[in-house]
PDB file of C-alpha atoms in Angstrom:
ATOM      1  CA  MET A   1       4.087 -26.970  45.314  1.00 37.00           C
ATOM      2  CA  ARG A   2       1.838 -26.527  42.118  1.00 41.00           C
ATOM      3  CA  PRO A   3      -1.214 -28.833  41.432  1.00 40.00           C
ATOM      4  CA  PRO A   4      -0.328 -31.262  38.603  1.00 41.00           C
ATOM      5  CA  ASP A   5      -2.798 -29.476  36.382  1.00 52.00           C
ATOM      6  CA  GLU A   6      -0.896 -26.143  36.681  1.00 55.00           C
ATOM      7  CA  HIS A   7       2.357 -27.680  35.987  1.00 62.00           C
ATOM      8  CA  GLY A   8       0.926 -29.352  32.627  1.00 68.00           C
ATOM      9  CA  PHE A   9      -0.467 -25.962  31.546  1.00 67.00           C
ATOM     10  CA  LEU A  10       2.706 -24.093  32.105  1.00 73.00           C
ATOM     11  CA  SER A  11       4.613 -26.818  30.224  1.00 78.00           C
ATOM     12  CA  TRP A  12       2.261 -26.543  27.466  1.00 75.00           C
ATOM     13  CA  VAL A  13       2.515 -22.703  27.325  1.00 73.00           C
ATOM     14  CA  THR A  14       6.359 -23.086  27.243  1.00 79.00           C
ATOM     15  CA  ARG A  15       6.156 -25.525  24.308  1.00 80.00           C
ATOM     16  CA  LEU A  16       3.708 -23.426  22.514  1.00 77.00           C
ATOM     17  CA  VAL A  17       6.045 -20.397  22.885  1.00 77.00           C
ATOM     18  CA  ARG A  18       9.148 -22.096  21.794  1.00 82.00           C
ATOM     19  CA  GLU A  19       7.430 -23.774  18.628  1.00 83.00           C
ATOM     20  CA  HIS A  20       5.646 -20.659  17.412  1.00 82.00           C
ATOM     21  CA  ARG A  21       7.660 -17.725  18.572  1.00 83.00           C
ATOM     22  CA  GLY A  22       9.402 -17.444  15.104  1.00 87.00           C
ATOM     23  CA  GLY A  23       6.207 -17.512  13.132  1.00 88.00           C
ATOM     24  CA  LEU A  24       4.488 -15.175  15.500  1.00 88.00           C
ATOM     25  CA  ILE A  25       7.225 -12.683  15.199  1.00 88.00           C
ATOM     26  CA  ALA A  26       7.194 -12.912  11.421  1.00 89.00           C
ATOM     27  CA  THR A  27       3.431 -12.306  11.370  1.00 88.00           C
ATOM     28  CA  ALA A  28       4.110  -9.095  13.464  1.00 87.00           C
ATOM     29  CA  ARG A  29       6.716  -8.180  10.992  1.00 88.00           C
ATOM     30  CA  GLN A  30       4.416  -8.610   7.898  1.00 88.00           C
ATOM     31  CA  GLU A  31       2.158  -6.211   9.619  1.00 85.00           C
ATOM     32  CA  GLY A  32       4.808  -3.586   9.360  1.00 84.00           C
ATOM     33  CA  LEU A  33       6.472  -3.476  12.743  1.00 84.00           C
ATOM     34  CA  PRO A  34      10.202  -3.371  13.297  1.00 85.00           C
ATOM     35  CA  PRO A  35      11.904  -6.379  15.005  1.00 84.00           C
ATOM     36  CA  GLU A  36      11.829  -4.955  18.730  1.00 85.00           C
ATOM     37  CA  GLU A  37       8.243  -4.023  18.464  1.00 86.00           C
ATOM     38  CA  ALA A  38       7.413  -7.335  16.959  1.00 86.00           C
ATOM     39  CA  LEU A  39       8.867  -9.209  19.769  1.00 87.00           C
ATOM     40  CA  ASP A  40       6.868  -6.796  22.123  1.00 88.00           C
ATOM     41  CA  VAL A  41       3.641  -7.473  20.286  1.00 87.00           C
ATOM     42  CA  VAL A  42       4.209 -11.152  20.553  1.00 87.00           C
ATOM     43  CA  GLN A  43       4.755 -11.016  24.345  1.00 86.00           C
ATOM     44  CA  GLU A  44       1.603  -8.925  24.800  1.00 87.00           C
ATOM     45  CA  ALA A  45      -0.435 -11.264  22.534  1.00 85.00           C
ATOM     46  CA  LEU A  46       0.870 -14.334  24.822  1.00 84.00           C
ATOM     47  CA  ILE A  47      -0.062 -12.414  27.951  1.00 84.00           C
ATOM     48  CA  GLY A  48      -3.487 -11.745  26.445  1.00 84.00           C
ATOM     49  CA  PHE A  49      -3.896 -15.369  25.444  1.00 82.00           C
ATOM     50  CA  LEU A  50      -3.096 -16.481  28.955  1.00 80.00           C
ATOM     51  CA  ASP A  51      -5.650 -14.038  30.294  1.00 81.00           C
ATOM     52  CA  LEU A  52      -8.351 -15.474  28.437  1.00 80.00           C
ATOM     53  CA  PRO A  53     -10.763 -17.744  30.509  1.00 80.00           C
ATOM     54  CA  HIS A  54     -10.755 -20.529  27.926  1.00 77.00           C
ATOM     55  CA  ALA A  55      -6.888 -20.631  27.527  1.00 73.00           C
ATOM     56  CA  ARG A  56      -6.619 -23.788  29.510  1.00 74.00           C
ATOM     57  CA  SER A  57      -9.206 -25.623  27.568  1.00 76.00           C
ATOM     58  CA  LEU A  58      -7.031 -25.036  24.468  1.00 74.00           C
ATOM     59  CA  ALA A  59      -3.984 -26.908  26.052  1.00 68.00           C
ATOM     60  CA  ASN A  60      -4.889 -30.105  24.129  1.00 71.00           C
ATOM     61  CA  ALA A  61      -5.856 -28.177  20.709  1.00 77.00           C
ATOM     62  CA  GLN A  62      -2.486 -27.195  19.346  1.00 76.00           C
ATOM     63  CA  ASP A  63      -3.887 -25.942  16.018  1.00 79.00           C
ATOM     64  CA  ASP A  64      -6.829 -24.028  17.748  1.00 81.00           C
ATOM     65  CA  SER A  65      -4.431 -22.327  20.209  1.00 79.00           C
ATOM     66  CA  HIS A  66      -1.851 -21.469  17.406  1.00 80.00           C
ATOM     67  CA  LYS A  67      -4.614 -19.957  15.254  1.00 85.00           C
ATOM     68  CA  LEU A  68      -5.855 -17.847  18.219  1.00 85.00           C
ATOM     69  CA  LEU A  69      -2.389 -16.629  18.894  1.00 85.00           C
ATOM     70  CA  LEU A  70      -1.978 -15.537  15.236  1.00 87.00           C
ATOM     71  CA  VAL A  71      -5.331 -13.581  15.611  1.00 88.00           C
ATOM     72  CA  LEU A  72      -4.106 -11.803  18.639  1.00 89.00           C
ATOM     73  CA  VAL A  73      -0.654 -11.023  17.204  1.00 89.00           C
ATOM     74  CA  ARG A  74      -2.089  -9.583  14.167  1.00 91.00           C
ATOM     75  CA  ASN A  75      -4.568  -7.421  16.238  1.00 90.00           C
ATOM     76  CA  GLN A  76      -1.925  -6.304  18.581  1.00 88.00           C
ATOM     77  CA  ALA A  77       0.462  -5.444  15.709  1.00 88.00           C
ATOM     78  CA  ARG A  78      -2.258  -3.374  13.852  1.00 88.00           C
ATOM     79  CA  ASN A  79      -3.332  -1.551  17.083  1.00 86.00           C
ATOM     80  CA  ARG A  80       0.427  -0.793  17.810  1.00 83.00           C
ATOM     81  CA  ARG A  81       1.053   0.493  14.337  1.00 80.00           C
ATOM     82  CA  ARG A  82      -2.115   2.516  14.320  1.00 80.00           C
ATOM     83  CA  ARG A  83      -1.385   4.027  17.646  1.00 78.00           C
ATOM     84  CA  HIS A  84       2.139   4.884  16.464  1.00 67.00           C
ATOM     85  CA  ASP A  85       0.830   6.651  13.378  1.00 60.00           C
ATOM     86  CA  LEU A  86      -1.662   8.618  15.503  1.00 57.00           C
ATOM     87  CA  SER A  87       0.922   9.500  18.039  1.00 59.00           C
ATOM     88  CA  ARG A  88       3.539  10.920  15.424  1.00 57.00           C
ATOM     89  CA  ALA A  89       3.782  14.628  15.161  1.00 59.00           C
ATOM     90  CA  HIS A  90       2.315  15.733  11.830  1.00 55.00           C
ATOM     91  CA  HIS A  91       4.276  18.431  10.369  1.00 59.00           C
ATOM     92  CA  SER A  92       3.213  20.018   7.095  1.00 58.00           C
ATOM     93  CA  GLU A  93       5.488  21.687   4.759  1.00 61.00           C
ATOM     94  CA  PRO A  94       4.990  25.452   4.475  1.00 59.00           C
ATOM     95  CA  GLU A  95       5.373  25.486   0.848  1.00 58.00           C
ATOM     96  CA  VAL A  96       2.728  22.735   0.284  1.00 55.00           C
ATOM     97  CA  VAL A  97       0.190  24.355   2.435  1.00 58.00           C
ATOM     98  CA  ASP A  98       0.861  27.809   0.692  1.00 59.00           C
ATOM     99  CA  GLY A  99       0.525  26.273  -2.620  1.00 57.00           C
ATOM    100  CA  LEU A 100      -2.986  24.885  -1.904  1.00 59.00           C
ATOM    101  CA  ALA A 101      -4.481  28.140  -2.444  1.00 58.00           C
ATOM    102  CA  ASP A 102      -2.780  30.245  -5.096  1.00 58.00           C
ATOM    103  CA  PRO A 103      -4.046  33.772  -4.874  1.00 62.00           C
ATOM    104  CA  ARG A 104      -2.601  34.419  -8.404  1.00 69.00           C
ATOM    105  CA  GLU A 105      -5.141  31.954 -10.050  1.00 69.00           C
ATOM    106  CA  SER A 106      -8.697  32.816 -10.005  1.00 74.00           C
ATOM    107  CA  VAL A 107     -11.558  30.371 -10.211  1.00 74.00           C
ATOM    108  CA  GLU A 108     -12.279  31.427 -13.770  1.00 80.00           C
ATOM    109  CA  ASP A 109      -8.673  30.584 -14.647  1.00 80.00           C
ATOM    110  CA  LEU A 110      -9.043  27.207 -12.942  1.00 75.00           C
ATOM    111  CA  ILE A 111     -12.034  26.531 -14.863  1.00 83.00           C
ATOM    112  CA  ALA A 112     -10.706  27.467 -18.089  1.00 82.00           C
ATOM    113  CA  GLN A 113      -7.552  25.257 -17.501  1.00 83.00           C
ATOM    114  CA  ALA A 114     -10.019  22.301 -16.708  1.00 83.00           C
ATOM    115  CA  GLU A 115     -11.957  23.057 -19.928  1.00 84.00           C
ATOM    116  CA  ARG A 116      -8.736  22.982 -21.966  1.00 84.00           C
ATOM    117  CA  HIS A 117      -7.688  19.805 -20.332  1.00 81.00           C
ATOM    118  CA  VAL A 118     -11.023  18.157 -21.127  1.00 84.00           C
ATOM    119  CA  MET A 119     -10.753  19.545 -24.561  1.00 86.00           C
ATOM    120  CA  ALA A 120      -7.215  18.138 -25.082  1.00 83.00           C
ATOM    121  CA  PHE A 121      -8.412  14.654 -24.054  1.00 81.00           C
ATOM    122  CA  GLY A 122     -11.370  14.885 -26.433  1.00 86.00           C
ATOM    123  CA  CYS A 123      -8.998  15.541 -29.034  1.00 87.00           C
ATOM    124  CA  VAL A 124      -6.848  12.675 -28.333  1.00 85.00           C
ATOM    125  CA  GLU A 125      -9.820  10.365 -28.260  1.00 87.00           C
ATOM    126  CA  ARG A 126     -10.665  11.337 -31.732  1.00 89.00           C
ATOM    127  CA  LEU A 127      -7.229  10.408 -33.069  1.00 90.00           C
ATOM    128  CA  ALA A 128      -6.951   6.953 -34.795  1.00 91.00           C
ATOM    129  CA  GLU A 129      -6.083   4.044 -32.647  1.00 91.00           C
ATOM    130  CA  VAL A 130      -2.367   3.880 -33.584  1.00 92.00           C
ATOM    131  CA  GLN A 131      -2.031   7.559 -33.335  1.00 92.00           C
ATOM    132  CA  ARG A 132      -3.783   7.527 -29.926  1.00 90.00           C
ATOM    133  CA  ARG A 133      -1.310   4.640 -28.756  1.00 91.00           C
ATOM    134  CA  VAL A 134       1.701   6.529 -30.083  1.00 91.00           C
ATOM    135  CA  VAL A 135       0.779   9.696 -28.412  1.00 89.00           C
ATOM    136  CA  THR A 136      -0.102   8.076 -24.904  1.00 87.00           C
ATOM    137  CA  LEU A 137       3.265   6.171 -25.036  1.00 89.00           C
ATOM    138  CA  ARG A 138       5.552   8.892 -26.314  1.00 89.00           C
ATOM    139  CA  LEU A 139       3.913  12.015 -24.757  1.00 84.00           C
ATOM    140  CA  LEU A 140       1.979  10.971 -21.829  1.00 79.00           C
ATOM    141  CA  GLN A 141       4.132   8.105 -20.529  1.00 85.00           C
ATOM    142  CA  ASP A 142       7.492   9.678 -21.975  1.00 86.00           C
ATOM    143  CA  GLN A 143       8.624   6.227 -23.501  1.00 88.00           C
ATOM    144  CA  PRO A 144      11.511   6.517 -26.029  1.00 90.00           C
ATOM    145  CA  GLY A 145      10.747   6.052 -29.542  1.00 89.00           C
ATOM    146  CA  GLU A 146      12.588   2.864 -30.044  1.00 91.00           C
ATOM    147  CA  GLU A 147      10.668   1.118 -27.113  1.00 91.00           C
ATOM    148  CA  VAL A 148       7.310   2.390 -28.594  1.00 90.00           C
ATOM    149  CA  ALA A 149       8.342   1.005 -31.833  1.00 92.00           C
ATOM    150  CA  LEU A 150       9.113  -2.367 -30.290  1.00 92.00           C
ATOM    151  CA  MET A 151       5.879  -2.331 -28.352  1.00 89.00           C
ATOM    152  CA  LEU A 152       3.564  -1.572 -31.353  1.00 90.00           C
ATOM    153  CA  GLY A 153       5.549  -3.541 -33.820  1.00 93.00           C
ATOM    154  CA  MET A 154       6.496  -0.413 -35.929  1.00 93.00           C
ATOM    155  CA  SER A 155       9.661   0.987 -37.166  1.00 93.00           C
ATOM    156  CA  PRO A 156      11.167   3.844 -35.261  1.00 91.00           C
ATOM    157  CA  GLY A 157      10.699   6.068 -38.360  1.00 93.00           C
ATOM    158  CA  ASN A 158       7.001   5.155 -38.607  1.00 93.00           C
ATOM    159  CA  VAL A 159       6.614   6.117 -35.009  1.00 91.00           C
ATOM    160  CA  ALA A 160       8.046   9.448 -35.588  1.00 93.00           C
ATOM    161  CA  VAL A 161       5.924  10.061 -38.658  1.00 94.00           C
ATOM    162  CA  THR A 162       2.779   9.024 -36.750  1.00 92.00           C
ATOM    163  CA  LEU A 163       3.498  11.137 -33.886  1.00 91.00           C
ATOM    164  CA  HIS A 164       4.160  14.101 -36.107  1.00 93.00           C
ATOM    165  CA  ARG A 165       0.711  13.599 -37.850  1.00 94.00           C
ATOM    166  CA  ALA A 166      -1.072  13.112 -34.516  1.00 91.00           C
ATOM    167  CA  LYS A 167       0.464  16.322 -33.190  1.00 91.00           C
ATOM    168  CA  ARG A 168      -0.781  18.215 -36.345  1.00 93.00           C
ATOM    169  CA  LYS A 169      -4.263  16.866 -35.818  1.00 92.00           C
ATOM    170  CA  LEU A 170      -4.178  17.720 -32.060  1.00 88.00           C
ATOM    171  CA  ARG A 171      -3.160  21.245 -32.869  1.00 89.00           C
ATOM    172  CA  GLU A 172      -6.021  21.544 -35.510  1.00 89.00           C
ATOM    173  CA  CYS A 173      -8.538  20.156 -32.970  1.00 87.00           C
ATOM    174  CA  LEU A 174      -7.569  22.340 -30.183  1.00 84.00           C
ATOM    175  CA  SER A 175      -7.486  25.663 -32.275  1.00 86.00           C
ATOM    176  CA  GLY A 176     -10.863  24.999 -33.843  1.00 73.00           C
TER     177      GLY A 176
END
């Protein structure tokens, strides 16, 4: 036969599990775990909670015990997710690895490309504000001319003319 204190503690744990199980599982799911793993994490957190030396003292503090359970579930879920990510086999695609060091391009070619890139952005910065916005939306963000016209409060024809003039100024800037 159990002492009355033990029986009261176990009934409190049972009530705590029934009341908060759904919320605890939802917390584990929010941490990115699938349903089965979320349930496992909640069970592990409850076991960890019961192993704590001061768990019995929380029997009368419903809010404190719930907060502690939430913390335990979050930590268990994050640990589970981290262990899962570490234990996964990491396979790299051969074409990605092979493309990292392209022997066809020398360091000098890469530097020249970077210089052209910086020069192009410098030329875009020299454009008038409206031209810069049209170039950014049409060429860099690939927005249709009609949408750019609506966004900037211009007619589609005006957007086309502005883009044409901006391209001409960019060509002049890049060639000079």
